[in-house]
């Protein structure tokens, strides 16, 4: 098992996951799950801002990056099992688990199915349910990619991902995200879109019994503040943070802020806190 280098773990059904364990102070452990069509590099700016405060596990989800891309269907519960298997591989019984967008849905599924392994939960730019029209809307996005290629979605995506000011001031960061997006394999992307269209974690929220922070940008059109508010209102004791002037990819747009929330979750989830 490498530290600070890419390594591979094998899941219970034989899929190989590409991951990186970034060693910190050892006073806390954080598992970070990336957004749809991104990869482990999505979390690098946030991990840098953590500054070694905690050990951080970043990885490419099934169907993404350097991880295997078996045929679908996919489910958020399957992705949550992958997280559990990866934690077993590196020897973590529990950790702070956090995700952004798709990663937040996976974190919710993990919290629902493995509550004893969650020290605290971070939900960024995400939702427990995309709404009644979700299966149709996600199928249309997948169909467009399958018919026209990932490049056909870039214009739509980058204005949802980043605020206008960030795109203007940080063209390199925007282009890096687009580069990751364009490398996606179409069948895996379509299977993941279908997964999100079918995801509904609402029933699990009232059972959560660990510290939780929910954060969302005021300009997030993909998972708007009302979705975040619904989660926070239904998770006992959850804290809601509305982040001014940012959109859907807060870990890339304001990594220091997101790292600050993760540090607070590590502190809150520590034994005896």
Tab-separated table of C-alpha atoms in Angstrom, residues 74-208:
chain	number	residue	atom	x	y	z
A	74	UNK	CA	-24.545	1.107	-11.120
A	75	UNK	CA	-26.102	2.164	-7.827
A	76	UNK	CA	-25.041	4.486	-5.040
A	77	UNK	CA	-25.176	1.469	-2.717
A	78	UNK	CA	-22.666	-0.342	-4.953
A	79	UNK	CA	-20.386	2.693	-4.851
A	80	UNK	CA	-20.791	2.780	-1.053
A	81	UNK	CA	-19.713	-0.871	-0.874
A	82	UNK	CA	-16.618	0.127	-2.843
A	83	UNK	CA	-15.824	2.744	-0.179
A	84	UNK	CA	-16.180	0.111	2.551
A	85	UNK	CA	-13.911	-2.293	0.675
A	86	UNK	CA	-11.324	0.424	0.129
A	87	UNK	CA	-11.360	1.333	3.826
A	88	UNK	CA	-10.908	-2.345	4.675
A	89	UNK	CA	-7.959	-2.496	2.286
A	90	UNK	CA	-6.091	0.322	4.011
A	91	UNK	CA	-7.154	-0.750	7.502
A	92	UNK	CA	-9.572	2.014	8.449
A	93	UNK	CA	-12.492	0.935	10.614
A	94	UNK	CA	-14.060	4.391	10.517
A	95	UNK	CA	-13.458	7.899	9.194
A	96	UNK	CA	-15.033	11.223	8.406
A	97	UNK	CA	-16.771	10.567	5.080
A	98	UNK	CA	-17.450	13.466	2.733
A	99	UNK	CA	-18.541	13.839	-0.850
A	100	UNK	CA	-19.368	16.462	-3.424
A	101	UNK	CA	-22.296	16.192	-5.840
A	102	UNK	CA	-22.339	12.506	-6.891
A	103	UNK	CA	-19.842	11.896	-4.107
A	104	UNK	CA	-22.333	13.279	-1.626
A	105	UNK	CA	-24.944	10.776	-2.793
A	106	UNK	CA	-22.372	8.009	-2.299
A	107	UNK	CA	-21.490	9.372	1.154
A	108	UNK	CA	-25.199	9.324	2.055
A	109	UNK	CA	-25.513	5.714	0.890
A	110	UNK	CA	-22.404	4.798	2.870
A	111	UNK	CA	-23.804	6.499	5.964
A	112	UNK	CA	-27.082	4.624	5.518
A	113	UNK	CA	-25.493	1.194	5.070
A	114	UNK	CA	-22.351	1.517	7.225
A	115	UNK	CA	-23.322	3.976	9.997
A	116	UNK	CA	-20.877	2.474	12.485
A	117	UNK	CA	-18.006	3.415	10.156
A	118	UNK	CA	-18.950	7.114	9.922
A	119	UNK	CA	-17.317	9.437	12.465
A	120	UNK	CA	-18.845	12.503	10.813
A	121	UNK	CA	-20.448	13.316	7.464
A	122	UNK	CA	-19.695	16.107	4.990
A	123	UNK	CA	-22.242	16.807	2.247
A	124	UNK	CA	-21.121	19.390	-0.297
A	125	UNK	CA	-23.069	20.551	-3.359
A	126	UNK	CA	-25.274	17.480	-3.240
A	127	UNK	CA	-28.756	16.114	-2.605
A	128	UNK	CA	-30.506	13.057	-1.231
A	129	UNK	CA	-32.867	13.040	-4.243
A	130	UNK	CA	-32.821	14.864	-7.554
A	131	UNK	CA	-36.602	15.024	-7.845
A	132	UNK	CA	-39.460	13.284	-9.612
A	133	UNK	CA	-38.148	14.227	-13.056
A	134	UNK	CA	-34.645	12.960	-12.284
A	135	UNK	CA	-34.680	9.662	-14.212
A	136	UNK	CA	-35.796	11.448	-17.393
A	137	UNK	CA	-33.416	14.396	-16.985
A	138	UNK	CA	-30.388	12.223	-16.293
A	139	UNK	CA	-31.287	9.872	-19.168
A	140	UNK	CA	-31.402	12.856	-21.526
A	141	UNK	CA	-27.934	13.956	-20.430
A	142	UNK	CA	-26.568	10.439	-20.895
A	143	UNK	CA	-28.226	10.110	-24.298
A	144	UNK	CA	-26.695	13.389	-25.464
A	145	UNK	CA	-23.238	12.184	-24.440
A	146	UNK	CA	-23.746	8.835	-26.148
A	147	UNK	CA	-24.990	10.487	-29.334
A	148	UNK	CA	-22.617	13.462	-29.561
A	149	UNK	CA	-19.694	12.702	-27.232
A	150	UNK	CA	-18.633	14.252	-23.924
A	151	UNK	CA	-17.490	17.433	-25.659
A	152	UNK	CA	-21.121	18.259	-26.447
A	153	UNK	CA	-21.735	18.758	-22.703
A	154	UNK	CA	-18.718	20.934	-21.867
A	155	UNK	CA	-20.375	24.330	-22.345
A	156	UNK	CA	-23.330	23.336	-20.193
A	157	UNK	CA	-21.133	21.797	-17.499
A	158	UNK	CA	-18.504	24.450	-16.949
A	159	UNK	CA	-21.044	27.223	-16.355
A	160	UNK	CA	-22.745	24.991	-13.767
A	161	UNK	CA	-19.459	23.980	-12.159
A	162	UNK	CA	-17.881	27.400	-11.626
A	163	UNK	CA	-18.976	30.979	-11.038
A	164	UNK	CA	-18.322	33.514	-13.794
A	165	UNK	CA	-15.617	35.232	-11.760
A	166	UNK	CA	-13.782	31.993	-11.017
A	167	UNK	CA	-13.817	30.897	-14.660
A	168	UNK	CA	-12.344	34.234	-15.693
A	169	UNK	CA	-9.669	34.300	-12.992
A	170	UNK	CA	-8.704	30.594	-13.052
A	171	UNK	CA	-8.719	29.333	-16.648
A	172	UNK	CA	-6.126	26.643	-15.895
A	173	UNK	CA	-8.293	25.085	-13.157
A	174	UNK	CA	-11.312	25.152	-15.459
A	175	UNK	CA	-9.381	23.527	-18.305
A	176	UNK	CA	-8.045	20.835	-15.970
A	177	UNK	CA	-11.585	19.911	-14.920
A	178	UNK	CA	-12.700	19.861	-18.545
A	179	UNK	CA	-9.767	17.632	-19.424
A	180	UNK	CA	-10.816	15.097	-16.792
A	181	UNK	CA	-14.414	15.299	-17.983
A	182	UNK	CA	-13.488	14.614	-21.618
A	183	UNK	CA	-11.555	11.452	-20.694
A	184	UNK	CA	-14.696	9.710	-19.436
A	185	UNK	CA	-15.756	6.533	-21.216
A	186	UNK	CA	-19.288	6.921	-22.521
A	187	UNK	CA	-20.871	3.646	-21.279
A	188	UNK	CA	-19.612	4.230	-17.725
A	189	UNK	CA	-20.729	7.865	-17.789
A	190	UNK	CA	-24.199	6.854	-18.976
A	191	UNK	CA	-24.459	4.176	-16.287
A	192	UNK	CA	-23.498	6.726	-13.627
A	193	UNK	CA	-26.056	9.225	-14.909
A	194	UNK	CA	-28.736	6.541	-14.602
A	195	UNK	CA	-27.522	5.810	-11.081
A	196	UNK	CA	-28.028	9.425	-10.035
A	197	UNK	CA	-31.425	9.579	-11.680
A	198	UNK	CA	-32.533	6.625	-9.575
A	199	UNK	CA	-30.883	7.664	-6.290
A	200	UNK	CA	-33.181	8.409	-3.359
A	201	UNK	CA	-31.581	8.521	0.092
A	202	UNK	CA	-34.279	10.569	1.817
A	203	UNK	CA	-35.593	7.761	4.018
A	204	UNK	CA	-32.211	7.243	5.673
A	205	UNK	CA	-31.604	10.831	6.796
A	206	UNK	CA	-33.505	10.807	10.121
A	207	UNK	CA	-31.503	7.786	11.334
A	208	UNK	CA	-28.092	9.487	11.098
